[in-house]
Short mmCIF file of C-alpha atoms and ligand atoms in Angstrom, two decimals:
data_model
loop_
_atom_site.label_atom_id
_atom_site.label_comp_id
_atom_site.label_asym_id
_atom_site.label_seq_id
_atom_site.Cartn_x
_atom_site.Cartn_y
_atom_site.Cartn_z
CA MET O 1317 2.89 0.79 -22.55
CA ASP O 1318 0.92 3.06 -24.84
CA SER O 1319 -0.92 4.93 -22.14
CA VAL O 1320 -0.68 6.09 -18.59
CA ASP O 1321 -4.23 7.32 -18.68
CA PHE O 1322 -5.31 5.23 -15.71
CA ASP O 1323 -8.79 4.49 -17.08
CA ALA O 1324 -7.28 3.20 -20.31
CA LEU O 1325 -4.58 1.32 -18.43
CA GLU O 1326 -7.13 -0.43 -16.24
CA GLY O 1327 -9.00 -1.42 -19.41
CA GLN O 1328 -5.83 -2.83 -20.95
CA ALA O 1329 -5.07 -4.70 -17.74
CA ARG O 1330 -8.55 -6.15 -17.67
CA GLU O 1331 -8.12 -7.47 -21.22
CA LYS O 1332 -4.74 -8.95 -20.42
CA MET O 1333 -5.40 -10.52 -17.02
CA PRO O 1334 -7.23 -13.79 -16.57
CA PRO O 1335 -10.70 -12.88 -15.18
CA ALA O 1336 -9.87 -14.31 -11.73
CA SER O 1337 -6.73 -12.14 -11.49
CA PHE O 1338 -8.67 -9.05 -12.44
CA ALA O 1339 -11.35 -9.89 -9.88
CA PHE O 1340 -8.68 -10.31 -7.17
CA CYS O 1341 -7.11 -6.97 -8.09
CA ALA O 1342 -10.31 -4.97 -8.34
CA ALA O 1343 -12.22 -6.54 -5.48
CA GLY O 1344 -13.68 -4.44 -2.71
CA ALA O 1345 -15.57 -5.97 0.18
CA ASP O 1346 -19.33 -6.43 0.10
CA ASP O 1347 -20.85 -3.68 -2.08
CA GLU O 1348 -17.46 -2.09 -2.84
CA ILE O 1349 -18.63 1.18 -1.32
CA SER O 1350 -15.32 2.01 0.40
CA ALA O 1351 -13.28 1.00 -2.64
CA VAL O 1352 -15.27 3.44 -4.77
CA GLU O 1353 -15.60 6.19 -2.16
CA ASN O 1354 -11.85 6.25 -1.46
CA ILE O 1355 -11.34 7.50 -5.01
CA ALA O 1356 -14.29 9.89 -4.95
CA ALA O 1357 -13.25 11.42 -1.61
CA TRP O 1358 -9.89 12.72 -2.87
CA ARG O 1359 -11.59 14.04 -5.99
CA ALA O 1360 -14.24 15.84 -3.96
CA LEU O 1361 -11.69 17.93 -2.03
CA ARG O 1362 -11.21 21.39 -3.49
CA LEU O 1363 -7.83 23.09 -3.76
CA ARG O 1364 -7.02 26.69 -2.82
CA PRO O 1365 -3.93 27.30 -4.98
CA ARG O 1366 -1.42 30.03 -4.21
CA VAL O 1367 -0.24 32.32 -7.01
CA LEU O 1368 2.88 34.29 -7.94
CA ASN O 1369 5.29 32.01 -6.13
CA ASP O 1370 8.42 30.94 -7.97
CA VAL O 1371 7.71 27.40 -9.16
CA ALA O 1372 10.43 27.07 -11.80
CA THR O 1373 12.17 24.47 -9.66
CA ILE O 1374 10.11 21.93 -7.80
CA ASP O 1375 11.57 19.74 -5.06
CA THR O 1376 9.53 16.64 -4.27
CA GLY O 1377 12.21 15.27 -1.92
CA VAL O 1378 11.12 13.84 1.43
CA THR O 1379 12.64 12.02 4.39
CA LEU O 1380 11.01 8.71 5.32
CA LEU O 1381 12.20 7.22 8.60
CA GLY O 1382 15.40 9.19 8.23
CA ASP O 1383 16.00 8.12 4.62
CA ARG O 1384 16.05 10.83 1.97
CA GLN O 1385 13.79 9.92 -0.98
CA PRO O 1386 13.33 11.83 -4.24
CA HIS O 1387 9.53 11.78 -4.05
CA PRO O 1388 6.79 10.73 -1.64
CA ILE O 1389 5.22 7.93 -3.72
CA MET O 1390 5.53 4.31 -2.54
CA ILE O 1391 4.20 0.97 -3.73
CA ALA O 1392 1.60 -0.51 -1.38
CA PRO O 1393 1.91 -4.11 -0.21
CA MET O 1394 -0.18 -6.41 -2.36
CA GLY O 1395 -0.07 -10.18 -2.43
CA ARG O 1396 0.31 -12.67 -5.27
CA HIS O 1397 2.04 -10.81 -8.06
CA LYS O 1398 2.38 -13.99 -10.08
CA LEU O 1399 -1.30 -13.52 -10.83
CA PHE O 1400 -0.18 -10.48 -12.83
CA SER O 1401 3.27 -11.33 -14.19
CA VAL O 1402 5.25 -14.55 -14.56
CA GLU O 1403 8.11 -12.83 -12.75
CA GLY O 1404 5.86 -11.83 -9.87
CA GLU O 1405 7.27 -9.49 -7.22
CA CYS O 1406 10.74 -9.44 -8.86
CA ALA O 1407 9.28 -7.43 -11.74
CA THR O 1408 7.54 -5.10 -9.30
CA ALA O 1409 10.80 -4.58 -7.43
CA ARG O 1410 12.65 -3.71 -10.64
CA GLY O 1411 9.91 -1.25 -11.59
CA ALA O 1412 10.04 0.31 -8.12
CA ALA O 1413 13.81 0.72 -8.40
CA LYS O 1414 13.51 2.31 -11.83
CA ALA O 1415 11.03 4.84 -10.44
CA SER O 1416 12.98 5.32 -7.17
CA ALA O 1417 9.92 4.28 -5.17
CA PRO O 1418 10.09 2.48 -1.84
CA TYR O 1419 8.36 -0.89 -2.28
CA VAL O 1420 6.43 -2.54 0.55
CA VAL O 1421 6.62 -6.25 -0.19
CA ALA O 1422 3.63 -8.30 1.00
CA SER O 1423 3.84 -11.31 3.30
CA ASN O 1424 1.74 -13.05 0.66
CA ALA O 1425 4.37 -12.64 -2.06
CA ASN O 1426 4.92 -15.38 -4.61
CA ARG O 1427 8.70 -14.83 -4.85
CA THR O 1428 11.18 -15.34 -2.05
CA ILE O 1429 12.30 -12.41 0.05
CA GLU O 1430 15.86 -12.95 -1.17
CA ASP O 1431 14.89 -12.99 -4.87
CA ILE O 1432 12.95 -9.76 -4.43
CA ALA O 1433 15.81 -8.17 -2.48
CA ALA O 1434 18.16 -8.99 -5.36
CA GLU O 1435 16.15 -6.58 -7.55
CA ARG O 1436 16.33 -3.69 -5.08
CA ARG O 1437 19.03 -1.63 -6.85
CA GLY O 1438 19.21 0.98 -4.12
CA ALA O 1439 15.48 1.65 -3.66
CA PRO O 1440 14.27 0.89 -0.12
CA GLN O 1441 12.19 -2.20 0.43
CA TRP O 1442 9.96 -2.60 3.47
CA PHE O 1443 8.39 -5.88 4.52
CA GLN O 1444 4.65 -6.13 5.23
CA LEU O 1445 3.80 -8.60 7.96
CA TYR O 1446 0.60 -10.44 8.68
CA TYR O 1447 0.95 -11.66 12.23
CA TRP O 1448 -0.19 -15.28 12.27
CA PRO O 1449 -0.40 -17.42 15.41
CA ASN O 1450 3.03 -19.06 15.30
CA SER O 1451 5.26 -16.36 16.76
CA ARG O 1452 8.44 -18.43 16.19
CA GLU O 1453 7.73 -18.41 12.47
CA VAL O 1454 6.94 -14.71 12.58
CA GLU O 1455 10.27 -14.07 14.31
CA ALA O 1456 12.15 -16.15 11.78
CA LEU O 1457 10.47 -14.33 8.91
CA MET O 1458 11.24 -10.85 10.20
CA ASP O 1459 14.85 -11.78 10.91
CA ARG O 1460 15.09 -13.18 7.41
CA ALA O 1461 13.67 -9.95 5.96
CA ALA O 1462 16.14 -7.87 7.97
CA ALA O 1463 19.02 -10.08 6.83
CA ALA O 1464 17.90 -9.53 3.23
CA GLY O 1465 18.17 -5.76 3.73
CA PHE O 1466 14.52 -4.80 4.23
CA SER O 1467 14.57 -1.59 6.21
CA ALA O 1468 11.13 -1.46 7.89
CA LEU O 1469 8.45 -3.85 9.07
CA VAL O 1470 4.87 -2.91 8.14
CA LEU O 1471 2.36 -4.68 10.37
CA THR O 1472 -1.08 -4.81 8.77
CA VAL O 1473 -3.78 -4.65 11.44
CA ASP O 1474 -7.05 -4.07 9.61
CA ALA O 1475 -7.73 -7.63 8.50
CA PRO O 1476 -7.60 -10.10 11.39
CA THR O 1477 -10.24 -11.96 9.41
CA GLY O 1478 -10.96 -11.61 5.73
CA GLY O 1479 -13.70 -9.40 4.44
CA TRP O 1480 -16.13 -10.84 1.95
CA SER O 1481 -16.05 -9.96 -1.72
CA PRO O 1482 -18.84 -11.37 -3.89
CA ARG O 1483 -16.80 -10.39 -6.95
CA ALA O 1484 -13.65 -12.24 -5.85
CA ALA O 1485 -15.62 -15.18 -4.48
CA ARG O 1486 -17.38 -15.63 -7.84
CA GLU O 1487 -14.08 -15.77 -9.68
CA GLN O 1488 -11.55 -17.58 -7.50
CA HIS O 1489 -8.19 -18.34 -9.02
CA GLU O 1490 -7.18 -21.96 -8.66
CA PRO O 1491 -4.41 -22.46 -6.10
CA SER O 1492 -1.25 -23.52 -7.88
CA PRO O 1493 2.37 -23.98 -6.78
CA ASP O 1494 3.06 -20.60 -8.37
CA ILE O 1495 0.58 -18.73 -6.23
CA LEU O 1496 1.78 -20.07 -2.89
CA ASN O 1497 2.70 -17.71 -0.06
CA ILE O 1498 6.23 -18.88 -0.50
CA ASN O 1499 7.68 -16.91 2.43
CA MET O 1500 5.07 -17.98 4.97
CA PRO O 1501 5.41 -21.73 5.42
CA GLY O 1502 3.13 -21.75 8.45
CA SER O 1503 0.44 -19.64 6.85
CA PRO O 1504 -2.74 -21.37 5.73
CA MET O 1505 -3.10 -19.06 2.75
CA ALA O 1506 -2.80 -21.00 -0.47
CA ARG O 1507 -6.12 -19.45 -1.43
CA THR O 1508 -7.14 -15.84 -1.02
CA PHE O 1509 -8.86 -14.37 1.98
CA TYR O 1510 -12.04 -14.53 -0.07
CA HIS O 1511 -12.26 -18.32 -0.11
CA PRO O 1512 -15.32 -19.63 1.80
CA ASP O 1513 -13.05 -21.92 3.90
CA PHE O 1514 -11.66 -18.86 5.68
CA ALA O 1515 -15.00 -17.22 6.39
CA GLY O 1516 -15.25 -16.16 10.02
CA LYS O 1517 -11.77 -17.40 10.99
CA VAL O 1518 -9.31 -15.03 12.63
CA LEU O 1519 -6.23 -15.78 10.58
CA TYR O 1520 -4.04 -12.97 11.86
CA PRO O 1521 -4.71 -12.48 15.56
CA ALA O 1522 -2.41 -9.56 16.36
CA THR O 1523 -3.39 -7.45 19.39
CA TRP O 1524 -1.80 -4.53 21.22
CA ARG O 1525 0.31 -7.07 23.09
CA GLU O 1526 1.87 -8.36 19.86
CA LEU O 1527 2.48 -4.82 18.64
CA GLU O 1528 4.33 -3.95 21.85
CA TRP O 1529 6.36 -7.12 21.52
CA LEU O 1530 7.16 -6.40 17.87
CA GLY O 1531 8.23 -2.86 18.76
CA LYS O 1532 10.89 -4.35 21.03
CA ARG O 1533 11.77 -7.48 19.07
CA SER O 1534 11.77 -6.25 15.48
CA PRO O 1535 15.21 -5.65 14.01
CA MET O 1536 13.59 -3.00 11.79
CA PRO O 1537 11.47 0.05 12.66
CA VAL O 1538 7.81 -0.95 12.95
CA ILE O 1539 5.07 0.75 10.94
CA VAL O 1540 1.38 -0.01 11.51
CA LYS O 1541 -0.86 -0.18 8.44
CA GLY O 1542 -4.63 0.03 8.52
CA VAL O 1543 -5.42 2.71 11.10
CA LEU O 1544 -8.38 5.08 10.64
CA ARG O 1545 -8.69 6.73 14.07
CA ALA O 1546 -6.56 9.20 16.01
CA ASP O 1547 -6.86 7.27 19.31
CA ASP O 1548 -5.63 4.03 17.75
CA ALA O 1549 -2.83 5.86 15.96
CA VAL O 1550 -1.58 7.45 19.17
CA ARG O 1551 -1.69 4.09 20.97
CA CYS O 1552 0.30 2.50 18.13
CA ALA O 1553 2.96 5.19 18.53
CA GLU O 1554 3.01 4.58 22.29
CA CYS O 1555 3.55 0.87 21.56
CA GLY O 1556 6.63 1.70 19.53
CA ALA O 1557 5.37 2.29 15.98
CA ARG O 1558 7.58 4.76 14.15
CA ALA O 1559 4.97 5.42 11.47
CA ILE O 1560 1.30 4.83 10.74
CA ILE O 1561 -0.31 4.10 7.40
CA VAL O 1562 -3.84 5.46 7.29
CA SER O 1563 -5.59 2.83 5.20
CA ASN O 1564 -8.81 0.90 4.82
CA HIS O 1565 -7.01 -1.74 2.77
CA GLY O 1566 -8.39 -0.28 -0.45
CA GLY O 1567 -11.88 -1.12 0.82
CA ARG O 1568 -11.14 -4.82 0.59
CA HIS O 1569 -12.17 -5.99 4.05
CA LEU O 1570 -14.58 -3.81 6.06
CA ASP O 1571 -16.95 -2.02 3.72
CA THR O 1572 -18.42 1.44 4.47
CA THR O 1573 -15.51 2.64 6.61
CA VAL O 1574 -14.61 6.30 6.55
CA THR O 1575 -12.54 7.13 3.51
CA THR O 1576 -8.84 7.59 3.97
CA ALA O 1577 -9.16 11.18 2.72
CA ALA O 1578 -11.57 11.80 5.61
CA ALA O 1579 -9.39 10.04 8.20
CA ILE O 1580 -5.93 11.39 7.39
CA GLY O 1581 -6.39 14.85 8.94
CA GLU O 1582 -7.45 13.58 12.37
CA VAL O 1583 -4.66 11.00 12.51
CA ALA O 1584 -1.95 13.38 11.31
CA ALA O 1585 -2.96 16.03 13.84
CA ALA O 1586 -2.89 13.52 16.70
CA LEU O 1587 0.49 12.11 15.71
CA ALA O 1588 2.34 15.37 15.10
CA GLY O 1589 5.86 14.86 16.42
CA LYS O 1590 5.09 11.31 17.63
CA ALA O 1591 5.28 9.26 14.43
CA GLU O 1592 5.28 9.70 10.67
CA VAL O 1593 1.99 9.34 8.79
CA TYR O 1594 1.42 7.91 5.32
CA VAL O 1595 -1.86 7.22 3.54
CA ASP O 1596 -3.24 4.97 0.81
CA GLY O 1597 -6.55 4.18 -0.84
CA GLY O 1598 -7.93 5.61 -4.05
CA ILE O 1599 -4.97 7.82 -4.93
CA ARG O 1600 -5.04 8.11 -8.72
CA ARG O 1601 -3.83 11.63 -9.54
CA GLY O 1602 -1.04 14.04 -8.70
CA THR O 1603 -3.71 16.33 -7.24
CA ASP O 1604 -4.78 13.46 -4.93
CA ILE O 1605 -1.18 13.21 -3.69
CA LEU O 1606 -1.00 16.98 -3.19
CA LYS O 1607 -4.21 16.82 -1.13
CA ALA O 1608 -2.94 13.91 0.95
CA LEU O 1609 0.26 15.82 1.74
CA ALA O 1610 -1.74 18.96 2.51
CA LEU O 1611 -3.83 17.03 5.03
CA GLY O 1612 -0.71 15.83 6.86
CA ALA O 1613 0.56 12.71 5.10
CA ARG O 1614 4.30 12.53 4.60
CA ALA O 1615 3.97 10.09 1.72
CA VAL O 1616 1.36 8.04 -0.15
CA LEU O 1617 1.14 4.43 -1.25
CA ILE O 1618 -0.34 3.27 -4.53
CA GLY O 1619 -2.16 -0.04 -4.86
CA ARG O 1620 -4.19 -1.25 -7.83
CA PRO O 1621 -2.68 1.00 -10.55
CA VAL O 1622 0.69 -0.65 -9.89
CA LEU O 1623 -0.85 -4.04 -10.66
CA TRP O 1624 -2.39 -2.67 -13.86
CA GLY O 1625 1.07 -1.52 -14.95
CA LEU O 1626 2.64 -4.80 -13.88
CA SER O 1627 0.21 -6.88 -15.90
CA VAL O 1628 0.36 -4.71 -19.01
CA GLN O 1629 4.11 -4.20 -19.18
CA GLY O 1630 5.92 -5.81 -16.28
CA ALA O 1631 8.63 -3.81 -14.51
CA ASP O 1632 8.43 -0.98 -17.06
CA GLY O 1633 4.70 -0.74 -16.50
CA VAL O 1634 5.19 -0.43 -12.75
CA ALA O 1635 7.80 2.29 -13.26
CA ALA O 1636 5.56 4.12 -15.74
CA VAL O 1637 2.68 4.25 -13.25
CA ILE O 1638 4.85 5.76 -10.51
CA GLU O 1639 6.63 8.13 -12.87
CA HIS O 1640 3.29 9.33 -14.26
CA LEU O 1641 2.07 10.13 -10.74
CA ARG O 1642 5.34 11.90 -9.92
CA VAL O 1643 5.05 14.08 -13.02
CA GLU O 1644 1.44 14.86 -12.12
CA LEU O 1645 2.50 15.77 -8.58
CA VAL O 1646 5.13 18.18 -9.91
CA ARG O 1647 2.54 19.81 -12.16
CA ALA O 1648 0.02 20.05 -9.31
CA MET O 1649 2.67 21.69 -7.12
CA GLN O 1650 3.58 24.19 -9.84
CA LEU O 1651 -0.04 25.08 -10.39
CA SER O 1652 -0.71 25.50 -6.68
CA GLY O 1653 2.33 27.65 -5.95
CA THR O 1654 4.18 25.14 -3.78
CA ALA O 1655 7.83 24.62 -4.68
CA SER O 1656 8.63 21.98 -2.08
CA LEU O 1657 6.76 19.60 0.21
CA ARG O 1658 7.41 21.99 3.09
CA ASP O 1659 5.16 24.54 1.38
CA ILE O 1660 2.21 22.13 1.27
CA GLY O 1661 -0.17 22.60 4.19
CA PRO O 1662 -3.83 22.35 5.13
CA ASP O 1663 -4.54 25.88 3.87
CA LEU O 1664 -4.43 24.40 0.33
CA ILE O 1665 -7.69 22.56 0.97
CA ALA O 1666 -11.04 24.37 1.04
CA ALA O 1667 -13.08 23.81 4.19
CA ASN O 1668 -16.03 22.45 2.26
C1 FMN Z 2622 -4.69 -7.22 -5.06
C2 FMN Z 2622 -4.42 -6.56 -3.75
C3 FMN Z 2622 -3.78 -7.28 -2.75
C4 FMN Z 2622 -3.52 -6.67 -1.52
N1 FMN Z 2622 -2.83 -7.38 -0.59
C5 FMN Z 2622 -2.48 -6.76 0.57
C6 FMN Z 2622 -1.67 -7.45 1.51
O1 FMN Z 2622 -1.28 -8.60 1.31
N2 FMN Z 2622 -1.33 -6.78 2.65
C7 FMN Z 2622 -1.74 -5.49 2.90
O2 FMN Z 2622 -1.41 -4.93 3.93
N3 FMN Z 2622 -2.51 -4.83 2.00
C8 FMN Z 2622 -2.87 -5.43 0.86
N4 FMN Z 2622 -3.62 -4.74 -0.07
C9 FMN Z 2622 -4.03 -3.34 0.22
C10 FMN Z 2622 -3.00 -2.34 -0.30
O3 FMN Z 2622 -1.80 -2.40 0.43
C11 FMN Z 2622 -3.50 -0.90 -0.20
O4 FMN Z 2622 -3.90 -0.63 1.13
C12 FMN Z 2622 -4.66 -0.56 -1.14
O5 FMN Z 2622 -4.60 -1.33 -2.33
C13 FMN Z 2622 -4.63 0.92 -1.49
O6 FMN Z 2622 -5.74 1.27 -2.22
P1 FMN Z 2622 -5.72 1.45 -3.83
O7 FMN Z 2622 -5.64 0.08 -4.43
O8 FMN Z 2622 -7.05 2.11 -4.07
O9 FMN Z 2622 -4.55 2.33 -4.22
C14 FMN Z 2622 -3.92 -5.34 -1.29
C15 FMN Z 2622 -4.56 -4.62 -2.31
C16 FMN Z 2622 -4.80 -5.21 -3.52
C17 FMN Z 2622 -5.46 -4.40 -4.60
#
């Protein structure tokens, strides 16, 4: 890959991907306001760096659900990686392992759980779950994920029905045997959420009742993804969630939500000591990661840039994207006088 300049990389990915794949990757709901504002919101925060601290050695190590990780950068769950690489999620998993990044594998993967697990090479893999109406099939799937060594279950709760994306609807990819949700036999999703057939249908009807049940039944710790409010986050923790991912799904479903940069502080404050907090949406720079950690996130997840890397250079492209962000994080920490994640707090962010 000749560049990890993300603007250039996105351009290369756009040239390489079939137009429908690029539309699926880039899509935000409606007017794409949240997708764009997520990025702008991190950029708009201003840092208050500390000086004269010893930053010769930087430690980006972090503990996630009791597991020590070398850095706080994870790969967000995203469906249908065969739209971006013939190897699909297996290439993503290899890239994640190379970059020592925990990889959250999507329910809507195009490779089997077991094939993806075979590429783990020591890096944690978590399984993202869409809760569809057949709870027997959901149970079987989560047991299968646990048996394959997945170490957490990430329940996505912000898309009971699909949002609408004019961009993705204009350029639908044709369903093919390759693009099936191979791990979800009962799921109706051979097409994307953005297909008109799904409009208005609640495909994933999880409620608080299902979360409580999952908290007891899941063989893996449960994480809830897609929370933007402190009250919901606290209730998730009370229902058994061990961690919360502050996310608006990259702006792909409900447009004009608060940005994740705006939501993370309130959620982190409410959850202190109750559950871990991670955040995604629009994180494109090491300084964005530093800001997310300063506002209370324990780790961040990266979405679209991973798919740009995957399409341009497969597993190596995925690894290069994560490694680039890690190097940027180290530099941002050195330049802000913070030698370890423990030193990163809200005082690093200017009030306005
Ligand atoms: C192509 C694509 C597919 C996605 N599929 C899923 C999914 O299946 N489940 C899920 O929880 N989130 C899904 N997401 C949302 C991501 O997990 C994540 O929240 C978002 O992409 C982060 O924002 P970013 O792309 O700006 O980094 C998807 C995102 C993209 C770009």
